[in-house]
PDB file of C-alpha atoms in Angstrom:
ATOM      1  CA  UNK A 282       0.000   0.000   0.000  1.00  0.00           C
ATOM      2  CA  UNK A 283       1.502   3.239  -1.074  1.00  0.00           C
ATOM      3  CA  UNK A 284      -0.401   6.485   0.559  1.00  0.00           C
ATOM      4  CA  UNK A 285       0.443   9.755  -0.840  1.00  0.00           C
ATOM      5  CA  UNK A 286      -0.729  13.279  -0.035  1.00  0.00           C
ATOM      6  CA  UNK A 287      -2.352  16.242  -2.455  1.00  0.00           C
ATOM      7  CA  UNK A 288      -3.648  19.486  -2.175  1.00  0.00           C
ATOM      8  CA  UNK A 289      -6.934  19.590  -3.362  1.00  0.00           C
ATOM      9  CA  UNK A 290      -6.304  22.904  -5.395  1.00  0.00           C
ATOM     10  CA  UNK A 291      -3.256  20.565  -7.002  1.00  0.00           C
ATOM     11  CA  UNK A 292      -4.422  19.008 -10.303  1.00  0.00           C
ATOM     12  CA  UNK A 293      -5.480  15.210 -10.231  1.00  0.00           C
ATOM     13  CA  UNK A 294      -2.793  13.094 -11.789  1.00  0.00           C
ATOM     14  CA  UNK A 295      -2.731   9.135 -13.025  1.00  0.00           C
ATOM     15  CA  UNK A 296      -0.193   8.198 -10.628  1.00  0.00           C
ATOM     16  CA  UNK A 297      -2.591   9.647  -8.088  1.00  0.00           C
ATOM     17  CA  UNK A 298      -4.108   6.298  -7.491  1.00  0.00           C
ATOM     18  CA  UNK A 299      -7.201   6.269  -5.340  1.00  0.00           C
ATOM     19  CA  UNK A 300      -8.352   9.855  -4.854  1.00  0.00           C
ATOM     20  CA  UNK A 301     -10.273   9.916  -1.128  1.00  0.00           C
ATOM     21  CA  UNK A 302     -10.656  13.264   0.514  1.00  0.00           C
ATOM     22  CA  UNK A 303      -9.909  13.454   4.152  1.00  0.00           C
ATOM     23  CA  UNK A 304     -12.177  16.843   4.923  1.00  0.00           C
ATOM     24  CA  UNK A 305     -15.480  17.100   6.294  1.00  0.00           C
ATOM     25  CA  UNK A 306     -15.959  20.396   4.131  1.00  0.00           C
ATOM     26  CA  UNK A 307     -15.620  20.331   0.630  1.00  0.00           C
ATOM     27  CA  UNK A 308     -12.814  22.382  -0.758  1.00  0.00           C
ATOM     28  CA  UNK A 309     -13.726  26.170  -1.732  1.00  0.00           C
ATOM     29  CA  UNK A 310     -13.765  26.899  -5.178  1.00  0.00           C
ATOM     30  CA  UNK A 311     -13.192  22.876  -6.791  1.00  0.00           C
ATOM     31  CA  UNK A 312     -16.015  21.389  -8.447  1.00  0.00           C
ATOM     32  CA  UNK A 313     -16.264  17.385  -7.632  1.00  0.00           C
ATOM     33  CA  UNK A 314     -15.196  17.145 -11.839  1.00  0.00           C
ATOM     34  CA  UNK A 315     -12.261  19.276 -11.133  1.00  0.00           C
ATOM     35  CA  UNK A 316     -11.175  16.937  -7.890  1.00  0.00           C
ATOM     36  CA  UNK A 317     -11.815  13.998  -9.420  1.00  0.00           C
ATOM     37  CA  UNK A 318     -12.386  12.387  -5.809  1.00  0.00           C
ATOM     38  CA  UNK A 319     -13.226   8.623  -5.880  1.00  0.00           C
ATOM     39  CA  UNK A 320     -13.725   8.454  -1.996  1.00  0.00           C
ATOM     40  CA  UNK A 321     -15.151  11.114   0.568  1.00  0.00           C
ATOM     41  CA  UNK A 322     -13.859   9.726   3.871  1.00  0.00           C
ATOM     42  CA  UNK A 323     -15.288  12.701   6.067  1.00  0.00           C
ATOM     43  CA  UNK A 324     -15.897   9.941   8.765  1.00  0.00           C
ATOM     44  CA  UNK A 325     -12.253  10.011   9.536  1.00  0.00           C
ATOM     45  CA  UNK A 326     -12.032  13.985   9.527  1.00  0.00           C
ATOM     46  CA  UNK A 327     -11.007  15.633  12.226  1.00  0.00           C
ATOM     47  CA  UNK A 328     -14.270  16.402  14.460  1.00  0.00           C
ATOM     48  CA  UNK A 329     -15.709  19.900  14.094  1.00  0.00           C
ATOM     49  CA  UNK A 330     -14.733  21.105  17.495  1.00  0.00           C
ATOM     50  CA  UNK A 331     -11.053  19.988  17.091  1.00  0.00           C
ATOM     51  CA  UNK A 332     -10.598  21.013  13.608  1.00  0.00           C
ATOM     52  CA  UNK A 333     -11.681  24.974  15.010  1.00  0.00           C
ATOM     53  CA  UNK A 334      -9.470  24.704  18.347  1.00  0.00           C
ATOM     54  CA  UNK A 335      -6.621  23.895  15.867  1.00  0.00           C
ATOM     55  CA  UNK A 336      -7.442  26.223  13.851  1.00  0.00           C
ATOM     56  CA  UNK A 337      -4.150  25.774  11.858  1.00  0.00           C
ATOM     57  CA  UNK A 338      -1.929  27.362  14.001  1.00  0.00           C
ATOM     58  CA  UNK A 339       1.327  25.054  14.050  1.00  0.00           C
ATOM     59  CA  UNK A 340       1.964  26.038  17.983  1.00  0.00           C
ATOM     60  CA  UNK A 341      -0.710  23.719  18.439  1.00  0.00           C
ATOM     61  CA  UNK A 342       0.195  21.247  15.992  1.00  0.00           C
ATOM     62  CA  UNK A 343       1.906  18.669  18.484  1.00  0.00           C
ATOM     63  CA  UNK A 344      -1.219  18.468  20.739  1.00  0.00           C
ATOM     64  CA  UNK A 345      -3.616  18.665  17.282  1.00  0.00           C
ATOM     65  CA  UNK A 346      -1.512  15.559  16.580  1.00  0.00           C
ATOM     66  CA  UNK A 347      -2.544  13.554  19.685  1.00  0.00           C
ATOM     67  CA  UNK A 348      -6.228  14.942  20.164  1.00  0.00           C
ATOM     68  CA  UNK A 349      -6.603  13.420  16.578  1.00  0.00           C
ATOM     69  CA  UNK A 350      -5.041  10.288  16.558  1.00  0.00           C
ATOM     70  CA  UNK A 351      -7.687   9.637  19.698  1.00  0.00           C
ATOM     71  CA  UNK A 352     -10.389  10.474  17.549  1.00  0.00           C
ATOM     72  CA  UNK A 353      -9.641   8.472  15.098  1.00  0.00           C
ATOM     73  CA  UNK A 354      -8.655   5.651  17.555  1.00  0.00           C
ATOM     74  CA  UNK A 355     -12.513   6.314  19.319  1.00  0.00           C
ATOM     75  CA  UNK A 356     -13.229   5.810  15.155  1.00  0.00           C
ATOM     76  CA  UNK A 357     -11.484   2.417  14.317  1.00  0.00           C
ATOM     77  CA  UNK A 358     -13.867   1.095  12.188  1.00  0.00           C
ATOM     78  CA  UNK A 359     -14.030   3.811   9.832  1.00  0.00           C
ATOM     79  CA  UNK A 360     -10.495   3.923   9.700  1.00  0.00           C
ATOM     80  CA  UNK A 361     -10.157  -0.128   8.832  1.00  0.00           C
ATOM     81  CA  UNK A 362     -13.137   0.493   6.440  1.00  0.00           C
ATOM     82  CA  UNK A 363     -10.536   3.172   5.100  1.00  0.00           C
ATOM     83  CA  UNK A 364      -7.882   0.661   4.819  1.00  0.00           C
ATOM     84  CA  UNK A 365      -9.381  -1.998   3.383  1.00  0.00           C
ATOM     85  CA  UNK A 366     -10.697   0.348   0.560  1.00  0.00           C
ATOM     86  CA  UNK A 367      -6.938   1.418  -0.341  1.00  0.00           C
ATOM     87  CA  UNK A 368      -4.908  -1.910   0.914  1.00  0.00           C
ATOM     88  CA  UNK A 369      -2.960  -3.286  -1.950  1.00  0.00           C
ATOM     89  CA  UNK A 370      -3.509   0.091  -3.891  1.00  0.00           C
ATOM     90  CA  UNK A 371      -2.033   3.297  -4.736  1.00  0.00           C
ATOM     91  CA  UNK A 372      -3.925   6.090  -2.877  1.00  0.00           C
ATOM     92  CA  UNK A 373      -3.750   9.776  -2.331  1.00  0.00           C
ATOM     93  CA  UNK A 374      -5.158  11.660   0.685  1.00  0.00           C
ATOM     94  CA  UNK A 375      -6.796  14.714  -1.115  1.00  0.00           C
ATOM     95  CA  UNK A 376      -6.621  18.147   1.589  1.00  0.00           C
ATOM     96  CA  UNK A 377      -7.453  21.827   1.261  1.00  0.00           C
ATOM     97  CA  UNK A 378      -5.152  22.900   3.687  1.00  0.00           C
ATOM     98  CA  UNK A 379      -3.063  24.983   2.902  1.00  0.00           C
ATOM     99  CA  UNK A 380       0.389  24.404   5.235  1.00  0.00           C
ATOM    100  CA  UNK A 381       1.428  21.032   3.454  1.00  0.00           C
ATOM    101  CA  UNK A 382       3.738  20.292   6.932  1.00  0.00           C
ATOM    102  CA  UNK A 383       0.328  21.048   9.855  1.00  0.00           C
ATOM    103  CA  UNK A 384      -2.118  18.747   8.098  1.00  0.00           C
ATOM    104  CA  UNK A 385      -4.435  16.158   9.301  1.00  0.00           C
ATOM    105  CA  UNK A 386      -3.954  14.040   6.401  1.00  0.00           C
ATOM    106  CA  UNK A 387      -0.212  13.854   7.587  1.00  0.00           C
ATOM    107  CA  UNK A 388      -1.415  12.193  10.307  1.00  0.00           C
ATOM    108  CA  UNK A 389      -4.205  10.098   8.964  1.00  0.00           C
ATOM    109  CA  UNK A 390      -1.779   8.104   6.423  1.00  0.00           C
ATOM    110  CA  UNK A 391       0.277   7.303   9.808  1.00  0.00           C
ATOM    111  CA  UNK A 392      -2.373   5.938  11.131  1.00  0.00           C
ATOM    112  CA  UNK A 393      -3.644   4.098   8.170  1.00  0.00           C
ATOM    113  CA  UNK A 394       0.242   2.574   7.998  1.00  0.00           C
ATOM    114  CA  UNK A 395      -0.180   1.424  11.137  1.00  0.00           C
ATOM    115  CA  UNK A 396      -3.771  -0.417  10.390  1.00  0.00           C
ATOM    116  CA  UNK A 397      -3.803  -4.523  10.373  1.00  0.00           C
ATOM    117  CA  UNK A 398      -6.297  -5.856   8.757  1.00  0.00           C
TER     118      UNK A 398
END
C-alpha cells in the first residue's frame, strides 16, 4: 500500500491512485469534476470542534496531533473500512489545507500505515 498526499487545489494526476478526501468540508472553489475524488472519507475527519481549536496554528500542531489520533482511535472502524478500501492500492489523501507540513492528512496516512487488517 503506497499512501500519498495532495492538495486539493493541485491538479489530479494518473499516478494519483485512489483519490479519497480526508475533509469534512468540501474544498472552496473545486467542483467534484475538477477533484476527481473517488472516496469522501469525512468519517475520519477531524471532528468539528477539534478542527476549530486547531485552527491551523502550528503552535498547536503537536497536541492537534494527539487529540486526533484519539479520535480516530474512538473511530477504528471507519479507519479499517478506510484501509481496506486502499490496501494493496495506490492512494492519495486529497486536503485543502493549505500548510502542506500542519495537516491532518499527515497524520491520517500514519495511522492508516499502522492499520492490520
Amino acid at each position: 500500500m503506497s499512501i500519498r498526499l495532495k492538495r486539493a487545489y493541485d491538479p489530479p494526476a494518473p499516478e494519483d491512485g485512489l483519490r479519497i478526501l480526508v475533509d469534512r468540508l468540501w474544498p472552496r472553489g473545486v467542483t467534484k469534476q475538477e477533484a476527481k475524488i473517488d472516496i469522501w472519507a469525512k468519517d475520519v475527519a477531524p471532528s468539528p470542534a477539534l478542527r476549530q481549536w486547531f485552527d491551523h496554528d502550528p503552535a498547536k500542531w503537536q497536541e492537534f496531533q494527539a487529540r486526533y489520533e484519539a479520535e480516530l482511535a474512538e473511530n477504528a472502524e471507519a479507519v479499517k473500512a478506510l484501509h481496506r478500501e486502499i490496501d494493496g492500492k495506490v492512494a492519495t489523501l486529497v486536503y485543502a489545507a493549505k500548510d502542506v507540513e500542519h495537516t491532518h492528512a499527515l497524520v491520517t496516512r500514519r495511522v492508516l500505515e499502522r492499520v492490520r487488517g
